[in-house]
Amino acid sequence: MFQIRRLTDCTLNQALLAWNRGFEGYFFDAKMDVDRFTARIGQECISADLSIVAFDGEEPVGLLLSGYKQIGNELIAWNGGTGVASSHRRKGVGKLLVDKACELYLEKGIKTSTLEAISENKQAISLYESRGYKVVDEVIHLTLETPVDFEDSLDYQPVYSSSQASQFLPLYKQDTPWQSQWWCMKDGQMIQLLGNEGETVAYALFKKQYSADGTLNSIVVTHCFIEENLSNTDRVLEALFSNLFPPSATLYQCTIAFFQTSNEVVYKYLKTKGFNKKIGQVWMKKPISMEVSGNIKHS
């Protein structure tokens, strides 16, 4: 019988081995060394106490990373990556990991669990659905292959601050995929667009990425919303994106990450500007309100 141990009860090398085995043959190269793995845990606010590793004897054969945050009056958890070694797939390890994670969420007082899964990963989606998760939205990653000029009407005033400050905006959207949220934007920035009366008509979170020699490589936007019921949405969006993706002496990649297609006004605008979908995911949720099934041997 497989054992499930908390990440706090494992060595770093065991956890790293579980990750690399679990994501072998994935849709993209997810292999990491120990430095990248520990950096990911910190950057994505992963909880070592809620994260778990599956063992077959003393061999790590899978893991499920989790993080959590209080949003309003509720604790929300997110799945930061689930992987099972190819030698142990279709043997129930994935179900054990998900069930055990939900047990820990329940013990913690967490009300809702969320995750994103690659749209083509039908096996993983089926697993999550069998454990009570439901698809609530589509999440995509967009890039702009050919630079375009955005036309700023200069009717709106851009104001910049840290990504952490965004949580205090009345316009801020709390119910979005976890990797788009301010707490996953370490060293990120926020831009607000202010109207004539000082009201916020739009905002976005973004991060600039540079090469070792200081050249701007890319600008990544992970959170982008405008005030509802505006009559001049195109002018607002032109102003917003002209500041997000300004002219540069060197070419850089324009990326919109973890974007919900239900954000229809912005999505339609991005498509008209030539942004193309690169990766598609489903966003899934599960209420943590009852015990989950599963025969799990605790370590």
Coordinates of C-alpha atoms in Angstrom, one line a residue:
M1 CA 0.0 0.0 0.0
F2 CA 1.2 3.5 -0.8
Q3 CA 2.1 5.9 1.9
I4 CA 1.3 9.7 1.8
R5 CA 3.6 12.0 3.7
R6 CA 3.5 15.7 4.2
L7 CA 6.3 17.6 2.5
T8 CA 7.5 18.7 5.9
D9 CA 8.3 15.0 6.7
C10 CA 10.3 14.5 3.5
T11 CA 13.8 15.5 2.5
L12 CA 14.3 18.1 -0.2
N13 CA 15.8 15.5 -2.5
Q14 CA 12.8 13.2 -2.1
A15 CA 10.4 16.0 -3.0
L16 CA 12.5 17.0 -6.0
L17 CA 12.7 13.4 -7.2
A18 CA 8.9 13.1 -6.8
W19 CA 8.4 16.2 -8.9
N20 CA 10.8 15.2 -11.7
R21 CA 9.4 11.7 -11.9
G22 CA 5.8 12.9 -11.7
F23 CA 6.2 15.4 -14.6
E24 CA 8.3 13.2 -16.9
G25 CA 6.8 13.3 -20.4
Y26 CA 4.6 16.3 -19.5
F27 CA 3.2 18.7 -22.1
F28 CA 6.3 20.9 -21.6
D29 CA 9.6 20.4 -19.9
A30 CA 8.9 20.7 -16.2
K31 CA 12.2 19.2 -14.9
M32 CA 13.9 21.3 -12.2
D33 CA 17.0 21.3 -10.2
V34 CA 17.0 21.8 -6.4
D35 CA 17.4 25.6 -6.7
R36 CA 14.5 26.1 -9.1
F37 CA 12.3 23.8 -7.1
T38 CA 12.9 25.6 -3.8
A39 CA 12.5 29.0 -5.6
R40 CA 9.1 27.8 -7.0
I41 CA 7.9 26.9 -3.6
G42 CA 8.6 30.3 -2.3
Q43 CA 7.5 32.3 -5.3
E44 CA 4.2 30.5 -5.6
C45 CA 3.4 30.6 -1.8
I46 CA 3.4 26.8 -1.6
S47 CA 2.6 25.4 1.9
A48 CA 5.0 22.6 2.9
D49 CA 2.5 21.5 5.6
L50 CA -0.4 21.1 3.1
S51 CA 1.8 19.7 0.3
I52 CA 2.2 15.9 0.1
V53 CA 4.4 13.2 -1.4
A54 CA 3.4 9.6 -2.3
F55 CA 5.8 6.8 -1.5
D56 CA 6.1 3.2 -2.7
G57 CA 8.2 1.8 0.1
E58 CA 10.9 4.4 0.4
E59 CA 10.7 5.5 -3.2
P60 CA 8.9 8.8 -3.9
V61 CA 6.5 8.2 -6.8
G62 CA 4.3 11.3 -6.8
L63 CA 3.4 14.6 -5.2
L64 CA 0.8 17.3 -4.9
L65 CA 1.8 20.8 -4.0
S66 CA -0.7 23.1 -2.3
G67 CA -1.0 26.7 -1.2
Y68 CA -3.7 28.6 0.6
K69 CA -4.8 32.2 1.3
Q70 CA -7.5 33.9 3.2
I71 CA -9.8 35.8 0.8
G72 CA -12.5 37.8 2.5
N73 CA -13.8 35.6 5.3
E74 CA -12.8 32.3 3.6
L75 CA -9.6 30.2 3.3
I76 CA -9.0 29.2 -0.4
A77 CA -6.6 26.5 -1.4
W78 CA -4.9 25.9 -4.7
N79 CA -3.2 22.9 -6.3
G80 CA 0.3 24.0 -7.3
G81 CA 1.1 20.9 -9.3
T82 CA 0.2 17.2 -9.2
G83 CA 2.4 14.5 -10.7
V84 CA 2.7 10.7 -10.6
A85 CA 5.7 8.8 -11.8
S86 CA 5.1 7.0 -15.1
S87 CA 5.8 3.6 -13.5
H88 CA 2.9 4.2 -11.0
R89 CA 0.2 5.9 -13.2
R90 CA -3.2 4.2 -13.4
K91 CA -2.6 2.6 -10.0
G92 CA -4.7 4.9 -7.9
V93 CA -1.8 7.2 -6.7
G94 CA -3.3 10.3 -8.2
K95 CA -6.7 9.7 -6.5
L96 CA -4.9 9.1 -3.1
L97 CA -3.0 12.3 -3.5
V98 CA -6.1 14.4 -4.3
D99 CA -8.1 12.8 -1.5
K100 CA -5.4 13.3 1.1
A101 CA -5.0 16.9 0.0
C102 CA -8.7 17.5 0.5
E103 CA -8.6 15.9 3.9
L104 CA -5.8 18.4 4.9
Y105 CA -7.9 21.3 3.4
L106 CA -10.8 20.2 5.5
E107 CA -8.7 20.0 8.7
K108 CA -7.3 23.5 7.9
G109 CA -10.8 25.0 7.6
I110 CA -10.5 25.7 3.9
K111 CA -13.8 26.2 2.1
T112 CA -12.8 25.9 -1.6
S113 CA -10.0 24.3 -3.6
T114 CA -9.0 25.4 -7.0
L115 CA -6.7 24.3 -9.7
E116 CA -5.8 24.7 -13.4
A117 CA -5.2 21.8 -15.8
I118 CA -3.9 21.7 -19.4
S119 CA -7.0 21.4 -21.6
E120 CA -5.5 18.5 -23.5
N121 CA -4.7 16.6 -20.3
K122 CA -8.0 14.7 -20.4
Q123 CA -6.8 12.1 -18.0
A124 CA -6.0 14.6 -15.3
I125 CA -9.3 16.5 -15.8
S126 CA -11.2 13.2 -15.5
L127 CA -9.3 12.4 -12.3
Y128 CA -10.2 15.8 -10.7
E129 CA -13.8 15.5 -11.8
S130 CA -14.1 12.0 -10.2
R131 CA -13.0 13.7 -6.9
G132 CA -15.6 16.4 -7.1
Y133 CA -13.9 19.2 -9.0
K134 CA -15.9 21.0 -11.7
V135 CA -14.7 23.2 -14.6
V136 CA -15.8 26.8 -14.1
D137 CA -13.8 28.7 -16.7
E138 CA -11.2 28.5 -19.5
V139 CA -7.8 30.0 -18.8
I140 CA -5.5 30.8 -21.7
H141 CA -2.0 32.2 -22.3
L142 CA -1.7 34.8 -25.2
T143 CA 1.3 36.2 -27.0
L144 CA 1.7 39.0 -29.5
E145 CA 4.0 37.8 -32.3
T146 CA 4.2 41.1 -34.2
P147 CA 4.5 44.4 -32.2
V148 CA 1.6 46.8 -32.7
D149 CA 1.1 50.5 -31.8
F150 CA -1.5 51.2 -29.2
E151 CA -3.2 54.6 -29.5
D152 CA -3.4 56.4 -26.2
S153 CA -6.0 59.2 -26.2
L154 CA -4.3 60.7 -23.1
D155 CA -7.7 60.9 -21.5
Y156 CA -6.6 58.7 -18.6
Q157 CA -3.8 59.0 -16.1
P158 CA -1.7 56.0 -15.4
V159 CA -0.6 55.4 -11.8
Y160 CA 1.9 52.7 -10.8
S161 CA 2.4 50.9 -7.6
S162 CA 3.3 47.5 -6.3
S163 CA 1.3 44.4 -7.2
Q164 CA 0.5 44.0 -3.5
A165 CA -1.4 47.3 -3.4
S166 CA -3.9 45.9 -6.0
Q167 CA -5.8 43.9 -3.3
F168 CA -7.2 47.2 -1.9
L169 CA -8.7 48.4 -5.1
P170 CA -12.6 48.2 -5.1
L171 CA -12.3 47.0 -8.7
Y172 CA -9.9 44.2 -7.8
K173 CA -11.1 40.7 -8.8
Q174 CA -10.5 38.2 -6.0
D175 CA -12.1 35.2 -7.7
T176 CA -9.5 34.4 -10.4
P177 CA -6.9 31.6 -11.0
W178 CA -4.3 31.7 -8.2
Q179 CA -1.3 32.2 -10.4
S180 CA -2.8 35.5 -11.7
Q181 CA -3.2 36.9 -8.2
W182 CA -1.1 39.6 -6.5
W183 CA 0.6 37.2 -4.1
C184 CA 2.2 35.2 -7.0
M185 CA 3.5 38.4 -8.6
K186 CA 6.7 38.7 -6.6
D187 CA 8.4 42.0 -7.7
G188 CA 5.4 42.7 -9.9
Q189 CA 3.8 46.0 -10.5
M190 CA 0.2 47.3 -10.8
I191 CA -1.0 50.0 -13.2
Q192 CA -4.3 51.9 -12.6
L193 CA -6.0 54.1 -15.1
L194 CA -7.7 57.1 -13.5
G195 CA -10.6 59.0 -15.1
N196 CA -11.2 62.7 -14.9
E197 CA -12.7 62.4 -11.4
G198 CA -10.0 60.3 -10.1
E199 CA -12.0 57.0 -10.4
T200 CA -10.2 53.8 -11.4
V201 CA -11.5 52.7 -14.8
A202 CA -9.1 49.8 -15.4
Y203 CA -6.1 48.1 -13.8
A204 CA -3.6 45.3 -14.5
L205 CA -0.7 43.4 -12.9
F206 CA 2.5 43.0 -14.8
K207 CA 6.1 42.0 -14.6
K208 CA 9.1 42.9 -16.8
Q209 CA 11.7 40.2 -17.5
Y210 CA 15.2 41.1 -18.4
S211 CA 18.2 39.1 -19.8
A212 CA 21.5 39.0 -17.9
D213 CA 22.8 42.0 -19.8
G214 CA 19.8 44.1 -18.9
T215 CA 17.9 43.8 -22.2
L216 CA 14.1 43.7 -21.8
N217 CA 13.0 40.2 -22.9
S218 CA 9.3 40.2 -22.1
I219 CA 6.4 41.9 -20.3
V220 CA 4.0 39.5 -18.7
V221 CA 0.5 40.6 -17.7
T222 CA -1.4 38.3 -15.3
H223 CA -4.5 40.3 -14.2
C224 CA -6.4 42.7 -16.3
F225 CA -9.9 44.1 -15.8
I226 CA -11.9 47.2 -16.6
E227 CA -14.9 48.9 -15.0
E228 CA -18.1 47.3 -16.2
N229 CA -20.7 49.2 -18.2
L230 CA -18.2 51.7 -19.7
S231 CA -19.3 53.3 -23.0
N232 CA -15.8 53.8 -24.3
T233 CA -14.1 50.5 -23.6
D234 CA -11.8 50.5 -26.6
R235 CA -10.3 53.9 -25.6
V236 CA -9.8 52.7 -22.1
L237 CA -8.1 49.5 -23.3
E238 CA -5.9 51.3 -25.8
A239 CA -4.7 53.6 -23.0
L240 CA -4.1 50.7 -20.7
F241 CA -2.2 48.5 -23.1
S242 CA -0.2 51.5 -24.5
N243 CA 1.2 51.8 -21.0
L244 CA 1.6 48.1 -20.4
F245 CA 3.4 47.5 -23.7
P246 CA 5.2 50.7 -24.5
P247 CA 7.6 51.2 -27.4
S248 CA 11.2 50.0 -26.8
A249 CA 14.6 50.2 -28.4
T250 CA 14.6 46.4 -28.6
L251 CA 11.9 43.9 -29.4
Y252 CA 10.3 42.1 -26.5
Q253 CA 7.5 39.5 -26.1
C254 CA 4.1 40.7 -25.0
T255 CA 2.4 38.0 -23.0
I256 CA -1.0 37.8 -21.3
A257 CA -0.9 34.9 -18.8
F258 CA -3.7 33.0 -16.9
F259 CA -6.3 35.0 -18.7
Q260 CA -10.0 34.0 -18.2
T261 CA -12.0 33.9 -21.5
S262 CA -15.1 34.9 -19.5
N263 CA -13.4 38.3 -19.3
E264 CA -15.2 38.9 -22.6
V265 CA -14.7 42.6 -23.3
V266 CA -10.9 42.4 -22.8
Y267 CA -10.6 39.1 -24.6
K268 CA -12.4 40.4 -27.7
Y269 CA -10.1 43.5 -27.7
L270 CA -6.9 41.4 -27.4
K271 CA -7.9 39.2 -30.3
T272 CA -8.5 42.3 -32.5
K273 CA -5.0 43.4 -31.7
G274 CA -3.4 40.2 -32.9
F275 CA -2.8 38.3 -29.6
N276 CA -2.8 34.5 -30.2
K277 CA -3.6 31.7 -27.9
K278 CA -0.5 29.6 -27.0
I279 CA -1.7 27.4 -24.1
G280 CA -5.2 26.5 -22.9
Q281 CA -6.2 25.4 -19.5
V282 CA -9.4 24.7 -17.6
W283 CA -10.0 26.3 -14.2
M284 CA -11.6 23.9 -11.7
K285 CA -13.1 24.3 -8.3
K286 CA -14.3 22.0 -5.5
P287 CA -16.1 22.9 -2.3
I288 CA -14.4 21.4 0.7
S289 CA -17.5 20.7 2.8
M290 CA -17.5 17.0 3.5
E291 CA -15.2 14.1 4.0
V292 CA -13.6 12.6 0.9
S293 CA -13.3 9.0 0.1
G294 CA -10.0 7.1 -0.2
N295 CA -8.1 4.4 1.6
I296 CA -5.0 6.2 2.7
K297 CA -2.3 4.9 5.0
H298 CA -0.9 7.7 7.0
S299 CA 2.8 7.8 7.7

